[in-house]
Amino acid sequence: MARGVLSFPLTSFHEDGSLDPDGCRAHLAAQLATEPGALFPACGTGEFFSLDEDEYRVVVTAAVEEAGGRVPVVAGVGYGWAQAARFARIAEEAGADALLVLPHYLVAAPQDGLVAQLEQLASRTRLPLIAYQRGQVTFTADSLRRIARIPGVIGLKDGHSDLDRLQRLTLAAPEGFLFFNGAATAEIQARAYATVGVPAYSSAVHAFAPEIANAFFAALRDGDRSLTDKLLRDFYVPLVELRDRVPGYAVSLVKAAARLRGRPVGPVRAPLTDPSPGDLAELRALLGTGLDLVGATP
């Protein structure tokens, strides 16, 4: 998965909010054409939290069929372990390769509970699990050792960006345990994550501008500091500043940018809201800047 940007596809909806399966497949095909390291359907960017089980089955099945074995398909699951196990069974039946365990709903929990959540889910699925620490989920080094011993738990995605803590986790992990940079706009901290042994990262930008995401990935890999700095300064940092204005923009801005490029992804579902006209105009200009920086067409 470290050989390319990790794609977190959007879930397409019609204007009335209903699922758009054809739009989902078109978006997935466009993502796969840019050769990502893996597909992560029905995760945070894919609005897992707004999908019912039937819709989830359609989305994950589409991802598996479109991927056709070319890249791993890692489906999102979440809530408490009982509900997560229901989604896990659907993902198994659809042919997914692994599961990303999204942070559980609402409540904070002690370390024993975080470990038990993964134990319960792992005992109910044949698929490998990648834990996701973000929000109210944070693992200690001792808990990392414990979850790494659970059969089927193969990795951890980090969304906290606490590099001191993350370094302790990577040092506590057994050889071969996978780590992923899951910051909201991972490119901002990609260099820093790589210094603690976590080069693989997810990219929300890939969902609407794979040309930019892949150019940044290649520049980072090749040590092209000039291009990475220019992209960070003129595109990624302004994008993060725009994203931080309104709760939920981490998803709705991505969808809006995809629509600006003619992708059939539709609106977000409530409680998220689409960007204001002013923010949309700013996003359009920023998108143009980013594409121009990498020599791509709008």
JSON list of N, CA, C and O in Angstrom, two decimals, residues 192-229:
[
{"chain": "A", "resi": 192, "resn": "ALA", "atom": "N", "xyz": [6.81, 14.60, 7.97]},
{"chain": "A", "resi": 192, "resn": "ALA", "atom": "CA", "xyz": [7.03, 14.36, 9.39]},
{"chain": "A", "resi": 192, "resn": "ALA", "atom": "C", "xyz": [6.70, 12.91, 9.76]},
{"chain": "A", "resi": 192, "resn": "ALA", "atom": "O", "xyz": [7.43, 12.27, 10.52]},
{"chain": "A", "resi": 193, "resn": "TYR", "atom": "N", "xyz": [5.59, 12.40, 9.24]},
{"chain": "A", "resi": 193, "resn": "TYR", "atom": "CA", "xyz": [5.22, 11.01, 9.51]},
{"chain": "A", "resi": 193, "resn": "TYR", "atom": "C", "xyz": [6.29, 10.06, 9.00]},
{"chain": "A", "resi": 193, "resn": "TYR", "atom": "O", "xyz": [6.62, 9.06, 9.65]},
{"chain": "A", "resi": 194, "resn": "ALA", "atom": "N", "xyz": [6.85, 10.34, 7.83]},
{"chain": "A", "resi": 194, "resn": "ALA", "atom": "CA", "xyz": [7.87, 9.46, 7.26]},
{"chain": "A", "resi": 194, "resn": "ALA", "atom": "C", "xyz": [9.09, 9.36, 8.17]},
{"chain": "A", "resi": 194, "resn": "ALA", "atom": "O", "xyz": [9.74, 8.31, 8.24]},
{"chain": "A", "resi": 195, "resn": "THR", "atom": "N", "xyz": [9.41, 10.43, 8.89]},
{"chain": "A", "resi": 195, "resn": "THR", "atom": "CA", "xyz": [10.59, 10.40, 9.75]},
{"chain": "A", "resi": 195, "resn": "THR", "atom": "C", "xyz": [10.43, 9.46, 10.94]},
{"chain": "A", "resi": 195, "resn": "THR", "atom": "O", "xyz": [11.43, 9.05, 11.53]},
{"chain": "A", "resi": 196, "resn": "VAL", "atom": "N", "xyz": [9.18, 9.12, 11.30]},
{"chain": "A", "resi": 196, "resn": "VAL", "atom": "CA", "xyz": [8.98, 8.17, 12.39]},
{"chain": "A", "resi": 196, "resn": "VAL", "atom": "C", "xyz": [8.57, 6.80, 11.85]},
{"chain": "A", "resi": 196, "resn": "VAL", "atom": "O", "xyz": [8.03, 5.97, 12.56]},
{"chain": "A", "resi": 197, "resn": "GLY", "atom": "N", "xyz": [8.82, 6.59, 10.56]},
{"chain": "A", "resi": 197, "resn": "GLY", "atom": "CA", "xyz": [8.61, 5.28, 9.98]},
{"chain": "A", "resi": 197, "resn": "GLY", "atom": "C", "xyz": [7.22, 5.01, 9.44]},
{"chain": "A", "resi": 197, "resn": "GLY", "atom": "O", "xyz": [6.83, 3.86, 9.31]},
{"chain": "A", "resi": 198, "resn": "VAL", "atom": "N", "xyz": [6.48, 6.08, 9.10]},
{"chain": "A", "resi": 198, "resn": "VAL", "atom": "CA", "xyz": [5.12, 5.91, 8.58]},
{"chain": "A", "resi": 198, "resn": "VAL", "atom": "C", "xyz": [5.01, 6.66, 7.24]},
{"chain": "A", "resi": 198, "resn": "VAL", "atom": "O", "xyz": [4.53, 7.80, 7.19]},
{"chain": "A", "resi": 199, "resn": "PRO", "atom": "N", "xyz": [5.46, 6.04, 6.15]},
{"chain": "A", "resi": 199, "resn": "PRO", "atom": "CA", "xyz": [5.42, 6.74, 4.86]},
{"chain": "A", "resi": 199, "resn": "PRO", "atom": "C", "xyz": [4.07, 6.65, 4.14]},
{"chain": "A", "resi": 199, "resn": "PRO", "atom": "O", "xyz": [3.77, 7.51, 3.31]},
{"chain": "A", "resi": 200, "resn": "ALA", "atom": "N", "xyz": [3.28, 5.64, 4.42]},
{"chain": "A", "resi": 200, "resn": "ALA", "atom": "CA", "xyz": [2.01, 5.46, 3.71]},
{"chain": "A", "resi": 200, "resn": "ALA", "atom": "C", "xyz": [0.95, 6.42, 4.24]},
{"chain": "A", "resi": 200, "resn": "ALA", "atom": "O", "xyz": [0.85, 6.63, 5.46]},
{"chain": "A", "resi": 201, "resn": "TYR", "atom": "N", "xyz": [0.17, 7.00, 3.34]},
{"chain": "A", "resi": 201, "resn": "TYR", "atom": "CA", "xyz": [-0.84, 7.94, 3.79]},
{"chain": "A", "resi": 201, "resn": "TYR", "atom": "C", "xyz": [-2.06, 7.94, 2.88]},
{"chain": "A", "resi": 201, "resn": "TYR", "atom": "O", "xyz": [-2.00, 7.60, 1.71]},
{"chain": "A", "resi": 202, "resn": "SER", "atom": "N", "xyz": [-3.18, 8.34, 3.45]},
{"chain": "A", "resi": 202, "resn": "SER", "atom": "CA", "xyz": [-4.42, 8.51, 2.70]},
{"chain": "A", "resi": 202, "resn": "SER", "atom": "C", "xyz": [-4.48, 9.94, 2.19]},
{"chain": "A", "resi": 202, "resn": "SER", "atom": "O", "xyz": [-3.91, 10.85, 2.78]},
{"chain": "A", "resi": 203, "resn": "SER", "atom": "N", "xyz": [-5.21, 10.14, 1.09]},
{"chain": "A", "resi": 203, "resn": "SER", "atom": "CA", "xyz": [-5.28, 11.47, 0.50]},
{"chain": "A", "resi": 203, "resn": "SER", "atom": "C", "xyz": [-6.71, 11.80, 0.10]},
{"chain": "A", "resi": 203, "resn": "SER", "atom": "O", "xyz": [-7.25, 11.20, -0.84]},
{"chain": "A", "resi": 204, "resn": "ALA", "atom": "N", "xyz": [-7.31, 12.76, 0.80]},
{"chain": "A", "resi": 204, "resn": "ALA", "atom": "CA", "xyz": [-8.63, 13.24, 0.40]},
{"chain": "A", "resi": 204, "resn": "ALA", "atom": "C", "xyz": [-8.56, 13.96, -0.93]},
{"chain": "A", "resi": 204, "resn": "ALA", "atom": "O", "xyz": [-9.50, 13.91, -1.74]},
{"chain": "A", "resi": 205, "resn": "VAL", "atom": "N", "xyz": [-7.43, 14.62, -1.21]},
{"chain": "A", "resi": 205, "resn": "VAL", "atom": "CA", "xyz": [-7.26, 15.34, -2.47]},
{"chain": "A", "resi": 205, "resn": "VAL", "atom": "C", "xyz": [-7.33, 14.38, -3.65]},
{"chain": "A", "resi": 205, "resn": "VAL", "atom": "O", "xyz": [-7.82, 14.74, -4.73]},
{"chain": "A", "resi": 206, "resn": "HIS", "atom": "N", "xyz": [-6.88, 13.17, -3.45]},
{"chain": "A", "resi": 206, "resn": "HIS", "atom": "CA", "xyz": [-6.93, 12.17, -4.53]},
{"chain": "A", "resi": 206, "resn": "HIS", "atom": "C", "xyz": [-8.35, 11.95, -5.03]},
{"chain": "A", "resi": 206, "resn": "HIS", "atom": "O", "xyz": [-8.56, 11.60, -6.20]},
{"chain": "A", "resi": 207, "resn": "ALA", "atom": "N", "xyz": [-9.35, 12.17, -4.17]},
{"chain": "A", "resi": 207, "resn": "ALA", "atom": "CA", "xyz": [-10.74, 11.93, -4.57]},
{"chain": "A", "resi": 207, "resn": "ALA", "atom": "C", "xyz": [-11.24, 12.94, -5.59]},
{"chain": "A", "resi": 207, "resn": "ALA", "atom": "O", "xyz": [-12.23, 12.67, -6.29]},
{"chain": "A", "resi": 208, "resn": "PHE", "atom": "N", "xyz": [-10.58, 14.11, -5.67]},
{"chain": "A", "resi": 208, "resn": "PHE", "atom": "CA", "xyz": [-11.04, 15.10, -6.65]},
{"chain": "A", "resi": 208, "resn": "PHE", "atom": "C", "xyz": [-9.94, 15.59, -7.59]},
{"chain": "A", "resi": 208, "resn": "PHE", "atom": "O", "xyz": [-10.22, 16.09, -8.67]},
{"chain": "A", "resi": 209, "resn": "ALA", "atom": "N", "xyz": [-8.69, 15.43, -7.19]},
{"chain": "A", "resi": 209, "resn": "ALA", "atom": "CA", "xyz": [-7.57, 15.88, -8.03]},
{"chain": "A", "resi": 209, "resn": "ALA", "atom": "C", "xyz": [-6.41, 14.90, -7.90]},
{"chain": "A", "resi": 209, "resn": "ALA", "atom": "O", "xyz": [-5.37, 15.21, -7.30]},
{"chain": "A", "resi": 210, "resn": "PRO", "atom": "N", "xyz": [-6.57, 13.69, -8.44]},
{"chain": "A", "resi": 210, "resn": "PRO", "atom": "CA", "xyz": [-5.48, 12.72, -8.34]},
{"chain": "A", "resi": 210, "resn": "PRO", "atom": "C", "xyz": [-4.19, 13.19, -8.98]},
{"chain": "A", "resi": 210, "resn": "PRO", "atom": "O", "xyz": [-3.11, 12.77, -8.59]},
{"chain": "A", "resi": 211, "resn": "GLU", "atom": "N", "xyz": [-4.30, 14.12, -9.96]},
{"chain": "A", "resi": 211, "resn": "GLU", "atom": "CA", "xyz": [-3.10, 14.67, -10.57]},
{"chain": "A", "resi": 211, "resn": "GLU", "atom": "C", "xyz": [-2.24, 15.39, -9.53]},
{"chain": "A", "resi": 211, "resn": "GLU", "atom": "O", "xyz": [-1.01, 15.26, -9.51]},
{"chain": "A", "resi": 212, "resn": "ILE", "atom": "N", "xyz": [-2.89, 16.15, -8.67]},
{"chain": "A", "resi": 212, "resn": "ILE", "atom": "CA", "xyz": [-2.16, 16.87, -7.62]},
{"chain": "A", "resi": 212, "resn": "ILE", "atom": "C", "xyz": [-1.63, 15.89, -6.57]},
{"chain": "A", "resi": 212, "resn": "ILE", "atom": "O", "xyz": [-0.46, 15.95, -6.18]},
{"chain": "A", "resi": 213, "resn": "ALA", "atom": "N", "xyz": [-2.49, 14.98, -6.13]},
{"chain": "A", "resi": 213, "resn": "ALA", "atom": "CA", "xyz": [-2.09, 14.02, -5.10]},
{"chain": "A", "resi": 213, "resn": "ALA", "atom": "C", "xyz": [-0.93, 13.15, -5.56]},
{"chain": "A", "resi": 213, "resn": "ALA", "atom": "O", "xyz": [0.02, 12.90, -4.81]},
{"chain": "A", "resi": 214, "resn": "ASN", "atom": "N", "xyz": [-0.99, 12.67, -6.79]},
{"chain": "A", "resi": 214, "resn": "ASN", "atom": "CA", "xyz": [0.08, 11.81, -7.30]},
{"chain": "A", "resi": 214, "resn": "ASN", "atom": "C", "xyz": [1.37, 12.59, -7.55]},
{"chain": "A", "resi": 214, "resn": "ASN", "atom": "O", "xyz": [2.47, 12.06, -7.34]},
{"chain": "A", "resi": 215, "resn": "ALA", "atom": "N", "xyz": [1.25, 13.84, -7.98]},
{"chain": "A", "resi": 215, "resn": "ALA", "atom": "CA", "xyz": [2.45, 14.66, -8.18]},
{"chain": "A", "resi": 215, "resn": "ALA", "atom": "C", "xyz": [3.14, 14.92, -6.85]},
{"chain": "A", "resi": 215, "resn": "ALA", "atom": "O", "xyz": [4.37, 14.87, -6.75]},
{"chain": "A", "resi": 216, "resn": "PHE", "atom": "N", "xyz": [2.35, 15.18, -5.80]},
{"chain": "A", "resi": 216, "resn": "PHE", "atom": "CA", "xyz": [2.94, 15.39, -4.48]},
{"chain": "A", "resi": 216, "resn": "PHE", "atom": "C", "xyz": [3.61, 14.12, -3.99]},
{"chain": "A", "resi": 216, "resn": "PHE", "atom": "O", "xyz": [4.73, 14.15, -3.46]},
{"chain": "A", "resi": 217, "resn": "PHE", "atom": "N", "xyz": [2.93, 12.98, -4.15]},
{"chain": "A", "resi": 217, "resn": "PHE", "atom": "CA", "xyz": [3.47, 11.70, -3.71]},
{"chain": "A", "resi": 217, "resn": "PHE", "atom": "C", "xyz": [4.80, 11.42, -4.39]},
{"chain": "A", "resi": 217, "resn": "PHE", "atom": "O", "xyz": [5.78, 11.02, -3.75]},
{"chain": "A", "resi": 218, "resn": "ALA", "atom": "N", "xyz": [4.87, 11.63, -5.72]},
{"chain": "A", "resi": 218, "resn": "ALA", "atom": "CA", "xyz": [6.10, 11.38, -6.47]},
{"chain": "A", "resi": 218, "resn": "ALA", "atom": "C", "xyz": [7.21, 12.33, -6.04]},
{"chain": "A", "resi": 218, "resn": "ALA", "atom": "O", "xyz": [8.37, 11.93, -5.90]},
{"chain": "A", "resi": 219, "resn": "ALA", "atom": "N", "xyz": [6.85, 13.60, -5.82]},
{"chain": "A", "resi": 219, "resn": "ALA", "atom": "CA", "xyz": [7.85, 14.58, -5.41]},
{"chain": "A", "resi": 219, "resn": "ALA", "atom": "C", "xyz": [8.41, 14.24, -4.03]},
{"chain": "A", "resi": 219, "resn": "ALA", "atom": "O", "xyz": [9.62, 14.36, -3.78]},
{"chain": "A", "resi": 220, "resn": "LEU", "atom": "N", "xyz": [7.53, 13.81, -3.14]},
{"chain": "A", "resi": 220, "resn": "LEU", "atom": "CA", "xyz": [7.97, 13.42, -1.80]},
{"chain": "A", "resi": 220, "resn": "LEU", "atom": "C", "xyz": [8.88, 12.20, -1.87]},
{"chain": "A", "resi": 220, "resn": "LEU", "atom": "O", "xyz": [9.95, 12.16, -1.24]},
{"chain": "A", "resi": 221, "resn": "ARG", "atom": "N", "xyz": [8.48, 11.23, -2.67]},
{"chain": "A", "resi": 221, "resn": "ARG", "atom": "CA", "xyz": [9.28, 10.01, -2.83]},
{"chain": "A", "resi": 221, "resn": "ARG", "atom": "C", "xyz": [10.65, 10.31, -3.43]},
{"chain": "A", "resi": 221, "resn": "ARG", "atom": "O", "xyz": [11.67, 9.73, -3.02]},
{"chain": "A", "resi": 222, "resn": "ASP", "atom": "N", "xyz": [10.68, 11.22, -4.38]},
{"chain": "A", "resi": 222, "resn": "ASP", "atom": "CA", "xyz": [11.92, 11.52, -5.11]},
{"chain": "A", "resi": 222, "resn": "ASP", "atom": "C", "xyz": [12.77, 12.60, -4.44]},
{"chain": "A", "resi": 222, "resn": "ASP", "atom": "O", "xyz": [13.83, 12.96, -4.95]},
{"chain": "A", "resi": 223, "resn": "GLY", "atom": "N", "xyz": [12.30, 13.14, -3.33]},
{"chain": "A", "resi": 223, "resn": "GLY", "atom": "CA", "xyz": [13.06, 14.17, -2.62]},
{"chain": "A", "resi": 223, "resn": "GLY", "atom": "C", "xyz": [13.06, 15.52, -3.30]},
{"chain": "A", "resi": 223, "resn": "GLY", "atom": "O", "xyz": [13.98, 16.32, -3.11]},
{"chain": "A", "resi": 224, "resn": "ASP", "atom": "N", "xyz": [12.00, 15.79, -4.08]},
{"chain": "A", "resi": 224, "resn": "ASP", "atom": "CA", "xyz": [11.88, 17.07, -4.77]},
{"chain": "A", "resi": 224, "resn": "ASP", "atom": "C", "xyz": [11.29, 18.09, -3.80]},
{"chain": "A", "resi": 224, "resn": "ASP", "atom": "O", "xyz": [10.09, 18.36, -3.78]},
{"chain": "A", "resi": 225, "resn": "ARG", "atom": "N", "xyz": [12.16, 18.67, -2.99]},
{"chain": "A", "resi": 225, "resn": "ARG", "atom": "CA", "xyz": [11.71, 19.59, -1.94]},
{"chain": "A", "resi": 225, "resn": "ARG", "atom": "C", "xyz": [11.07, 20.84, -2.54]},
{"chain": "A", "resi": 225, "resn": "ARG", "atom": "O", "xyz": [10.11, 21.39, -1.97]},
{"chain": "A", "resi": 226, "resn": "SER", "atom": "N", "xyz": [11.55, 21.29, -3.68]},
{"chain": "A", "resi": 226, "resn": "SER", "atom": "CA", "xyz": [11.01, 22.49, -4.29]},
{"chain": "A", "resi": 226, "resn": "SER", "atom": "C", "xyz": [9.53, 22.32, -4.63]},
{"chain": "A", "resi": 226, "resn": "SER", "atom": "O", "xyz": [8.71, 23.19, -4.30]},
{"chain": "A", "resi": 227, "resn": "LEU", "atom": "N", "xyz": [9.17, 21.20, -5.27]},
{"chain": "A", "resi": 227, "resn": "LEU", "atom": "CA", "xyz": [7.78, 21.00, -5.65]},
{"chain": "A", "resi": 227, "resn": "LEU", "atom": "C", "xyz": [6.90, 20.73, -4.45]},
{"chain": "A", "resi": 227, "resn": "LEU", "atom": "O", "xyz": [5.78, 21.25, -4.36]},
{"chain": "A", "resi": 228, "resn": "THR", "atom": "N", "xyz": [7.37, 19.91, -3.51]},
{"chain": "A", "resi": 228, "resn": "THR", "atom": "CA", "xyz": [6.55, 19.64, -2.34]},
{"chain": "A", "resi": 228, "resn": "THR", "atom": "C", "xyz": [6.27, 20.93, -1.56]},
{"chain": "A", "resi": 228, "resn": "THR", "atom": "O", "xyz": [5.14, 21.17, -1.13]},
{"chain": "A", "resi": 229, "resn": "ASP", "atom": "N", "xyz": [7.28, 21.76, -1.40]},
{"chain": "A", "resi": 229, "resn": "ASP", "atom": "CA", "xyz": [7.08, 23.02, -0.68]},
{"chain": "A", "resi": 229, "resn": "ASP", "atom": "C", "xyz": [6.10, 23.93, -1.42]},
{"chain": "A", "resi": 229, "resn": "ASP", "atom": "O", "xyz": [5.25, 24.58, -0.79]}
]
